[in-house]
Short mmCIF file of C-alpha atoms and ligand atoms in Angstrom, two decimals:
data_model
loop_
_atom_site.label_atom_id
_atom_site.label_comp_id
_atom_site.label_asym_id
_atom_site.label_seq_id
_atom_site.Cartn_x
_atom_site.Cartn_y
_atom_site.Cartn_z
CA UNK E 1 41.77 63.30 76.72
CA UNK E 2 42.14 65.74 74.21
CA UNK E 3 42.29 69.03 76.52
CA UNK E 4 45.91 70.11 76.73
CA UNK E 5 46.24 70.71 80.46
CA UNK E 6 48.94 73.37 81.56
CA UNK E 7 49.72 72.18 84.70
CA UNK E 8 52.07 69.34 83.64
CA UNK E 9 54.74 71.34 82.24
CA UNK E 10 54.21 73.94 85.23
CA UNK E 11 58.01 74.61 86.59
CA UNK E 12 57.87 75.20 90.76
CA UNK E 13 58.32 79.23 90.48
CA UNK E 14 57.20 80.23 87.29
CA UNK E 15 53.53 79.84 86.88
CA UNK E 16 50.43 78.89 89.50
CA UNK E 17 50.35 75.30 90.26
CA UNK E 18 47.94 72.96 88.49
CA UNK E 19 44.89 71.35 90.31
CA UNK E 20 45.96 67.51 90.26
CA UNK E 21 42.42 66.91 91.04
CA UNK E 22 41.68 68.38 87.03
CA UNK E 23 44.04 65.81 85.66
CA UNK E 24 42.80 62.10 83.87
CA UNK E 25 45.12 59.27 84.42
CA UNK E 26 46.74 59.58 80.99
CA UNK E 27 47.94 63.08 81.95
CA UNK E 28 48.95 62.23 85.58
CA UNK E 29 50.60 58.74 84.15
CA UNK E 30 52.95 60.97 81.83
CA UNK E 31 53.86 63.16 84.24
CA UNK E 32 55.11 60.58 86.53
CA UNK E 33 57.22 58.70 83.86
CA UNK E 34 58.71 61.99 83.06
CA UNK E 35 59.88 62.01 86.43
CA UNK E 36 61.70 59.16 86.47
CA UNK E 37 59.00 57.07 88.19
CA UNK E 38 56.79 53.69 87.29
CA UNK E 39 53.47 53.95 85.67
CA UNK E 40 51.48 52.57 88.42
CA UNK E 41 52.36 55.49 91.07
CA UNK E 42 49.91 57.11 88.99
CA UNK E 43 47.04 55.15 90.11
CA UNK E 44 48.00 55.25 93.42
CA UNK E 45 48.00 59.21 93.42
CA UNK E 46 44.45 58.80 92.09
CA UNK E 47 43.99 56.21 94.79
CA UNK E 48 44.69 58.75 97.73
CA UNK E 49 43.04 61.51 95.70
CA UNK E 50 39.40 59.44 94.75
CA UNK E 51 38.67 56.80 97.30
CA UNK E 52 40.81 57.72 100.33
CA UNK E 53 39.60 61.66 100.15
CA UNK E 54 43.32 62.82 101.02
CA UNK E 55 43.71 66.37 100.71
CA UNK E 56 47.92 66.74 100.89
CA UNK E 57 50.41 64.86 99.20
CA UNK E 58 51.73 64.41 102.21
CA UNK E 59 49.34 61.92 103.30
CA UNK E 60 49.88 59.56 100.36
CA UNK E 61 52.20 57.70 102.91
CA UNK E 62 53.22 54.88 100.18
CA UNK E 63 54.90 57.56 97.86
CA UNK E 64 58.62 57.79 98.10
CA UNK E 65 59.34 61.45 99.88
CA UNK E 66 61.50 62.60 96.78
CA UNK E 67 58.56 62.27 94.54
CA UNK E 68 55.90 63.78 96.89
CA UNK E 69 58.46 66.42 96.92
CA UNK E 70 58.45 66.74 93.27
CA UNK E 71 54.28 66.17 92.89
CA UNK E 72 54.03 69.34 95.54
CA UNK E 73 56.52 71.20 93.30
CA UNK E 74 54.38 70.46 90.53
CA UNK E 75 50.66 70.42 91.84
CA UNK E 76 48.30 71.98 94.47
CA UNK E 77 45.74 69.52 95.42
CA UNK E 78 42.26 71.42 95.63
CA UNK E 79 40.34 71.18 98.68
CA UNK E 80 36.71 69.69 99.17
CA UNK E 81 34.53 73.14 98.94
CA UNK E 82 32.52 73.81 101.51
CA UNK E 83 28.65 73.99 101.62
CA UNK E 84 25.93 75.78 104.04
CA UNK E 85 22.92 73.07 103.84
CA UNK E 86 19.10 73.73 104.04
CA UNK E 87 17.06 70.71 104.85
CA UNK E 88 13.58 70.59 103.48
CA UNK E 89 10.85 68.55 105.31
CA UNK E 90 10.63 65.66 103.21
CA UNK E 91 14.49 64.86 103.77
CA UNK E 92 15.71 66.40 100.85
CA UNK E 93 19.10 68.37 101.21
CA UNK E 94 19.98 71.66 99.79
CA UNK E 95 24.03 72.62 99.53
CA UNK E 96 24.96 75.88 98.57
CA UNK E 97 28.54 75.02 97.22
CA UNK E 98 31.17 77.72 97.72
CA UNK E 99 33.72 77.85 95.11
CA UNK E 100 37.00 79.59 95.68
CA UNK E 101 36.36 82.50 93.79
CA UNK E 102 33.19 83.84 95.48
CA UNK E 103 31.01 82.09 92.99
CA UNK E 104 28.26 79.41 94.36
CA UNK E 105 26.50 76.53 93.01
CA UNK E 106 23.85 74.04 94.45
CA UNK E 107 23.61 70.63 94.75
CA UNK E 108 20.87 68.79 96.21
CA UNK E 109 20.66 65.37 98.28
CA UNK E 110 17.04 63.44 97.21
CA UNK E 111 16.17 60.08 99.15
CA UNK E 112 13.61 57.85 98.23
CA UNK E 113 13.86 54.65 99.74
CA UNK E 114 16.93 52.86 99.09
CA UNK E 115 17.89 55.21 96.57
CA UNK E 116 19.83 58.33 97.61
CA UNK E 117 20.09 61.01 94.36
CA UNK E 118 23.04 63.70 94.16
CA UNK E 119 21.69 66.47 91.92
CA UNK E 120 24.79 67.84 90.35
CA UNK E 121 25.38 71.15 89.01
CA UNK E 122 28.19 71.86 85.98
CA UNK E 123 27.68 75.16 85.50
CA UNK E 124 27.48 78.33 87.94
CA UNK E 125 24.43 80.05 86.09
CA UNK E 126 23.35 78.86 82.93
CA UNK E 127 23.67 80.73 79.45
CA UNK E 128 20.40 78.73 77.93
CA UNK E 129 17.57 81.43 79.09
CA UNK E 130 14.30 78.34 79.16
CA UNK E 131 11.83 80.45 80.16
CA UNK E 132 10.44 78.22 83.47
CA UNK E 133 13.59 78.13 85.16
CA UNK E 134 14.93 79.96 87.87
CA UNK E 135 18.47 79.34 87.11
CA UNK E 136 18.55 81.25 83.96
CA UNK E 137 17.74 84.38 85.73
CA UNK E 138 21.32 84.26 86.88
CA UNK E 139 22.75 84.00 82.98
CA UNK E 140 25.84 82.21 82.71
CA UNK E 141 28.36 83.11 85.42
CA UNK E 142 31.15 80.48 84.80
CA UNK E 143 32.08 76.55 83.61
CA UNK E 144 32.84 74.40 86.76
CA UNK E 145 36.25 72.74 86.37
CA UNK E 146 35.90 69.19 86.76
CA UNK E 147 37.57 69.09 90.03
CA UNK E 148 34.61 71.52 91.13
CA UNK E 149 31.83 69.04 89.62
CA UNK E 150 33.25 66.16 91.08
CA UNK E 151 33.60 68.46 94.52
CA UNK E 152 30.03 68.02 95.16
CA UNK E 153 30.08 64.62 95.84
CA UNK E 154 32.97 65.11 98.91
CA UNK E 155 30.55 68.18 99.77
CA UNK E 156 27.39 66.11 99.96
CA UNK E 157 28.88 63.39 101.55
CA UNK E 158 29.34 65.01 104.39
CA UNK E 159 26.20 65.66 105.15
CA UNK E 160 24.54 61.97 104.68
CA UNK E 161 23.53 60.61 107.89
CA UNK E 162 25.46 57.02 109.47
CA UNK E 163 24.88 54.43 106.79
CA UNK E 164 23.30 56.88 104.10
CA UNK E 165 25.32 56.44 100.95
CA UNK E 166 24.69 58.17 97.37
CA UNK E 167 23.60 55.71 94.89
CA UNK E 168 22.89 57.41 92.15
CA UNK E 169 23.72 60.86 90.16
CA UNK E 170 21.71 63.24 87.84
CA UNK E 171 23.34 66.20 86.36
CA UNK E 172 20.03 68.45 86.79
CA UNK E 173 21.09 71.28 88.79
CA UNK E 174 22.37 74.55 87.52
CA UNK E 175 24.07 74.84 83.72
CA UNK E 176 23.58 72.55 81.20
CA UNK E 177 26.45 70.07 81.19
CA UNK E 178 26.79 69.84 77.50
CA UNK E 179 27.87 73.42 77.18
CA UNK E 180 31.00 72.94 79.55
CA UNK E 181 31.72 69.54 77.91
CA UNK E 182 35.31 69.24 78.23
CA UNK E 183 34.71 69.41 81.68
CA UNK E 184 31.85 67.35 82.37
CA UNK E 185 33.91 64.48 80.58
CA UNK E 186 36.88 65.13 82.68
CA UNK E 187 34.24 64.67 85.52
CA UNK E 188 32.80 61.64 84.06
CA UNK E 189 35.86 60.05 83.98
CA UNK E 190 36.92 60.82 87.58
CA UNK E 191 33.64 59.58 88.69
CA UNK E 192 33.42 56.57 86.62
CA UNK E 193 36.81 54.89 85.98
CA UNK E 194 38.48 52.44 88.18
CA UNK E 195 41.20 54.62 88.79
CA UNK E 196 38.78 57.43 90.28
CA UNK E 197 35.15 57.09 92.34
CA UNK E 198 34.84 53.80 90.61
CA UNK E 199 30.86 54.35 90.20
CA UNK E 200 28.74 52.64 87.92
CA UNK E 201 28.19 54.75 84.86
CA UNK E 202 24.22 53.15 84.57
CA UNK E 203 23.79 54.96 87.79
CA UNK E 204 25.03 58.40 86.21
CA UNK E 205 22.53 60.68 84.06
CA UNK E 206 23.21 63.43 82.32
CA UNK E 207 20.22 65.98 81.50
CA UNK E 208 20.38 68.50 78.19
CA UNK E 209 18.20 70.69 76.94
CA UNK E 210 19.65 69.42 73.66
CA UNK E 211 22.75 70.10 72.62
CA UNK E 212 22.93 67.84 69.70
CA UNK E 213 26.84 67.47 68.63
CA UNK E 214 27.89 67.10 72.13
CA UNK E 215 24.80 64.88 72.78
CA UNK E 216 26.57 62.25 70.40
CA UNK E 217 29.81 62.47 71.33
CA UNK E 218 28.58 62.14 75.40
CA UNK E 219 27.34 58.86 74.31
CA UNK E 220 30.09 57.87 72.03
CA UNK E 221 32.64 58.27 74.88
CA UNK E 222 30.30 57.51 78.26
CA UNK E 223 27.95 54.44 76.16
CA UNK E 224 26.39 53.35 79.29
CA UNK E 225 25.68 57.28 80.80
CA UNK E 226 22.21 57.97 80.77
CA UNK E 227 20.64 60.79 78.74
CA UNK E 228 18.10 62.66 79.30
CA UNK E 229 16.86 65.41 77.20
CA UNK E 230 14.54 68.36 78.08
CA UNK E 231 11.75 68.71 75.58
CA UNK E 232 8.84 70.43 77.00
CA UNK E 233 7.18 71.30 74.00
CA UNK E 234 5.99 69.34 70.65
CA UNK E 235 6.05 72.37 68.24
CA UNK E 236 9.29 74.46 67.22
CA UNK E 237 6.77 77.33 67.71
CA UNK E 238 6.38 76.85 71.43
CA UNK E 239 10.14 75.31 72.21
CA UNK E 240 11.61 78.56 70.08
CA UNK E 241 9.95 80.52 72.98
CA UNK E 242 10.10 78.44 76.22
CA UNK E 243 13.61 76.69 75.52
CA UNK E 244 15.55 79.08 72.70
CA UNK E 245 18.02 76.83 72.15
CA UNK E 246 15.74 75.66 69.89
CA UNK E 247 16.47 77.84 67.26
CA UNK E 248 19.84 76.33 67.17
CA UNK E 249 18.70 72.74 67.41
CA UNK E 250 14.98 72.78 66.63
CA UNK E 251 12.77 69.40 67.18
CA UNK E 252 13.14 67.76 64.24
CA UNK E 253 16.79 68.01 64.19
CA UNK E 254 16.67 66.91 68.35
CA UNK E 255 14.41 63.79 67.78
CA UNK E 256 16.88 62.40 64.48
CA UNK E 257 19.75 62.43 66.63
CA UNK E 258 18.29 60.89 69.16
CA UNK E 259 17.26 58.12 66.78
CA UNK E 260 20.56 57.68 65.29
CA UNK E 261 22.15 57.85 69.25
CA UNK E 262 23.82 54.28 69.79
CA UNK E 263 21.39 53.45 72.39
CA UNK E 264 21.93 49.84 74.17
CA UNK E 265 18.86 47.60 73.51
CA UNK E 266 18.01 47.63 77.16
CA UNK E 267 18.26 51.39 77.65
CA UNK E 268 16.30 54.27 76.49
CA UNK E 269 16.09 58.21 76.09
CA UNK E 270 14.42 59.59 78.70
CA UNK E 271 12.86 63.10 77.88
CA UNK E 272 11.79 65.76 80.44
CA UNK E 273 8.30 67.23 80.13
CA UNK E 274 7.78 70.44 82.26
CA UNK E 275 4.06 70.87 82.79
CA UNK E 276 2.86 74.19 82.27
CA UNK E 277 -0.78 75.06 83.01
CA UNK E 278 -1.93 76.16 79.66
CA UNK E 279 0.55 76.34 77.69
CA UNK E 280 1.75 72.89 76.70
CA UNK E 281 -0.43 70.57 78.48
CA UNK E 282 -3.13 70.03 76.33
CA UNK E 283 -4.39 66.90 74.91
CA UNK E 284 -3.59 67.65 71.41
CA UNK E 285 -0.21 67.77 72.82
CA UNK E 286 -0.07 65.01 74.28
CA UNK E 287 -0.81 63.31 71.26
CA UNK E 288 2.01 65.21 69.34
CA UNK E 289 4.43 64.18 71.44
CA UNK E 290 3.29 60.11 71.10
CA UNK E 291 3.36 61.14 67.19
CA UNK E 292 7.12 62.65 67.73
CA UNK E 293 8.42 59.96 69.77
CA UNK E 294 6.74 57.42 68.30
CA UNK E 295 9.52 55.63 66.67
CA UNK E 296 11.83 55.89 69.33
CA UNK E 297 12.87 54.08 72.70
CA UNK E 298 11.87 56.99 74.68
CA UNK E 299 10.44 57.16 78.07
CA UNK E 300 8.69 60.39 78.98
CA UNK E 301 9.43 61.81 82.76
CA UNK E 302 6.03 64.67 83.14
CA UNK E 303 7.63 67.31 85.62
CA UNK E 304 4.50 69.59 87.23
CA UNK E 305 6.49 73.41 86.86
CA UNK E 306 8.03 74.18 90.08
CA UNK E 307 7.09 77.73 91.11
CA UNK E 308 10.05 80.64 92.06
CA UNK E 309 9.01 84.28 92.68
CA UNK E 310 8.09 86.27 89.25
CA UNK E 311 8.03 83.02 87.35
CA UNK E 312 5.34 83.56 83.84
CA UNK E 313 3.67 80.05 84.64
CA UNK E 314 1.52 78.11 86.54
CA UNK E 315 1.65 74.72 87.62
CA UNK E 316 -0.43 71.99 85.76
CA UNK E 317 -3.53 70.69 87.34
CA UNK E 318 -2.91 67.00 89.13
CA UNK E 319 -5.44 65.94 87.07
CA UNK E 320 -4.42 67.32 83.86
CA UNK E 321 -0.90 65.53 83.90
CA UNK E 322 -2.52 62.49 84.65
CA UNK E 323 -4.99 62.97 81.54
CA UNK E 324 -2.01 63.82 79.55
CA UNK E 325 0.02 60.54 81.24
CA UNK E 326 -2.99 58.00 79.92
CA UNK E 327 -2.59 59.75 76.62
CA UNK E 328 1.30 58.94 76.66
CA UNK E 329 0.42 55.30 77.58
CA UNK E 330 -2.01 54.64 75.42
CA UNK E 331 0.60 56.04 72.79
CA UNK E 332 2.90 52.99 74.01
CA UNK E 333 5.32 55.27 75.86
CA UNK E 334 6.41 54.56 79.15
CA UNK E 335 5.32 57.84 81.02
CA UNK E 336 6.31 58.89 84.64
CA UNK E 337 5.17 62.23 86.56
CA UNK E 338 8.12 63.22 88.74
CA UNK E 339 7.42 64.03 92.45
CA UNK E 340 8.71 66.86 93.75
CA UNK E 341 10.98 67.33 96.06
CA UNK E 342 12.66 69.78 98.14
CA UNK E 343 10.16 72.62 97.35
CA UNK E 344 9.61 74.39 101.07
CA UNK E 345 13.77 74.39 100.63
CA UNK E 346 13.49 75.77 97.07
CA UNK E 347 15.62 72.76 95.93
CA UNK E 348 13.20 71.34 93.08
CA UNK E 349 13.97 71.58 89.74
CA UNK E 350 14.01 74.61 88.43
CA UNK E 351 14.33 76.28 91.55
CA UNK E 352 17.97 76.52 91.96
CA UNK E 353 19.35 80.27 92.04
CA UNK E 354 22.19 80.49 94.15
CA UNK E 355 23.73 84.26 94.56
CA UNK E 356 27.50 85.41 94.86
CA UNK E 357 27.99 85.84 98.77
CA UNK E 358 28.24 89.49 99.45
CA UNK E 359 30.97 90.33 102.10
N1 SAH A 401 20.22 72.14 81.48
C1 SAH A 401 19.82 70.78 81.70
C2 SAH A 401 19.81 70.33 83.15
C3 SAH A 401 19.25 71.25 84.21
S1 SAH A 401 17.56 71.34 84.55
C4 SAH A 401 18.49 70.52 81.05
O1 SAH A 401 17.90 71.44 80.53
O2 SAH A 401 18.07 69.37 81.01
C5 SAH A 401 16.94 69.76 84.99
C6 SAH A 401 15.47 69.62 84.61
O3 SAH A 401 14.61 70.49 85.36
C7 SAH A 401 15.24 69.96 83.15
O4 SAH A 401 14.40 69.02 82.55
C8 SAH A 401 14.54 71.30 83.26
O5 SAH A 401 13.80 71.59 82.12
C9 SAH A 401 13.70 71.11 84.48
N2 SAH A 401 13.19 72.38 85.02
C10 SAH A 401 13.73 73.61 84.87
N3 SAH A 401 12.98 74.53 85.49
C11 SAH A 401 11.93 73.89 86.05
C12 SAH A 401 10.82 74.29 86.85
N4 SAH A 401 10.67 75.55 87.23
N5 SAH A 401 9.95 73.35 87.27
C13 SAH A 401 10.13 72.05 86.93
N6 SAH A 401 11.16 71.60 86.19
C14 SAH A 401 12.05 72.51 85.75
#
């Protein structure tokens, strides 16, 4: 890890403690041996902290009491936020995540079948203004630290019901996790190494809006993450206006890197398609995008535009996205339309706005 974190050189005293929960193993390994302690107590720190949920360092009963003596000097050890939860119908779960400052984030629980989804949010607000989504109403209010990402997974586990477990993970709620990527790759890590959750990094996407540099290096460092990248639009015209990061990264910039991206031969891009009556949902676009992604191992995931109150767009006709669907697959792309959920709860995409609590 590149990120120079504080914390380690923090003297008991002089400065607040560091979050161990922020630290990789490299950083938490060093500290140790500077204390006069083997390598492998690191591990089981991280142990305690990642698969046994303990939330003091008195708990880590295996630790010599000198050296849990010297970690509390050292380190707080943040504790598992807590979250109000609205429950939607179709079993969907909305948690509105308080973080310790008065900010709040959501995350949202989807099952479907065997498959439970954590929607994940990295950012509290979002700074990238897309025109169809709630969330940038807010602006940007603040990174999450990577102990705060990885948070919503102790938060949402306590709400699945006996024998529910999360199996997979899509960073699609609020922010865009390639602007707070130091961060999101601390999170990564914590989530997908053997010293932390130990989950499966196929079962891990992250979702950009496009973000090319930091879309390369996610995938140089996290090769078997998923990516996902929100296109919406086949024209730099149109994306300038609905998603203005465009300006920075227009399409044909977007679409190169993704060709160049080290995808595995099995995996593909998937890109996000929000369906807006009108305004990009026309045939000839459809055919634009099978002419932009036609070289490419893309899949195309059509989202119909999820309504919140003052929004400038309508929802595409059922029928329309499945016009514009046959068009995609008679293009040769694998093209899904994404069912949503959570919409009575205000939990579908786009639909996350989650207010600082007043008093
Ligand atoms: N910033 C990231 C991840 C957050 S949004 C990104 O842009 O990908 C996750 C997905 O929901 C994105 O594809 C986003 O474009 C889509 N989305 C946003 N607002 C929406 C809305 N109102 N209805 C449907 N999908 C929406």
């Amino acid at each position: 890890m590149s990120e120079q974190l504080h914390c380690v050189d923090a003297k008991a005293g002089d400065a607040p403690l560091g979050d161990v929960r922020e630290l990789a193993i490299d950083e938490l390994e060093q500290f140790v041996v500077a204390a006069g302690e083997r390598a492998f107590r690191a591990r089981q720190v991280m142990g305690w902290l990642w698969r046994r949920g303990a939330d003091s360092f008195d708990a880590m009963s295996d630790l010599g009491a000198d050296f849990r003596a010297h970690l509390k000097n050292h380190f707080k050890i943040s504790p598992a936020p807590q979250a109000a939860v609205a429950r939607s119908a179709d079993g969907t779960r909305k948690l509105l995540v308080a973080l310790g400052d008065g900010e709040a984030i959501e995350s949202v629980i989807i099952p479907a079948g065997a498959r439970v989804t954590l929607c994940l949010s990295s950012q509290a607000g979002c700074a990238m203004a897309c025109e169809f989504c709630a969330t940038a109403l807010m602006g940007l209010h603040r990174n999450l630290t990577a102990a705060e990402i990885v948070g919503q997974l102790a938060a949402a586990r306590r709400e699945l019901a006996p024998g529910e477990q999360l199996t997979n993970y899509v960073f699609m709620g609020m922010g865009e996790p390639l602007a707070n990527y130091p961060r999101l790759a601390r999170a990564l890590s914590i989530m997908t190494s053997s010293w932390g959750m130990g989950i499966s990094p196929r079962r891990v996407t992250v979702s950009t809006v496009g973000l090319v540099p930091a879309m390369e290096r996610l995938l140089a460092e996290f090769p078997s993450v998923n990516l996902a990248v929100s296109l919406h639009a086949t024209t730099d015209e149109l994306r300038d206006r609905i998603a203005p990061i465009n300006k920075r990264y227009p399409l044909k910039r977007l679409i190169d890197a993704c060709r160049g991206l080290p995808i595995k031969p099995r995996d593909r891009v998937t890109f996000e398609y929000v369906m807006l009556a009108g305004v990009n949902d026309s045939s000839a676009d459809a055919r634009r995008l099978v002419r932009l992604l036609g070289q490419l191992k893309a899949k195309v995931n059509l989202i119909i535009f999820n309504p919140f109150p003052g929004a400038p767009f309508a929802p595409s006709a059922r029928d329309t996205v499945e016009g514009f669907q046959a068009i995609l697959r008679q293009g040769n792309l694998t093209a899904t339309i994404r069912e949503s959920r959570g919409q009575d709860i205000a939990a579908a995409c786009g639909q996350l706005y989650a207010e600082r609590q007043s008093g």
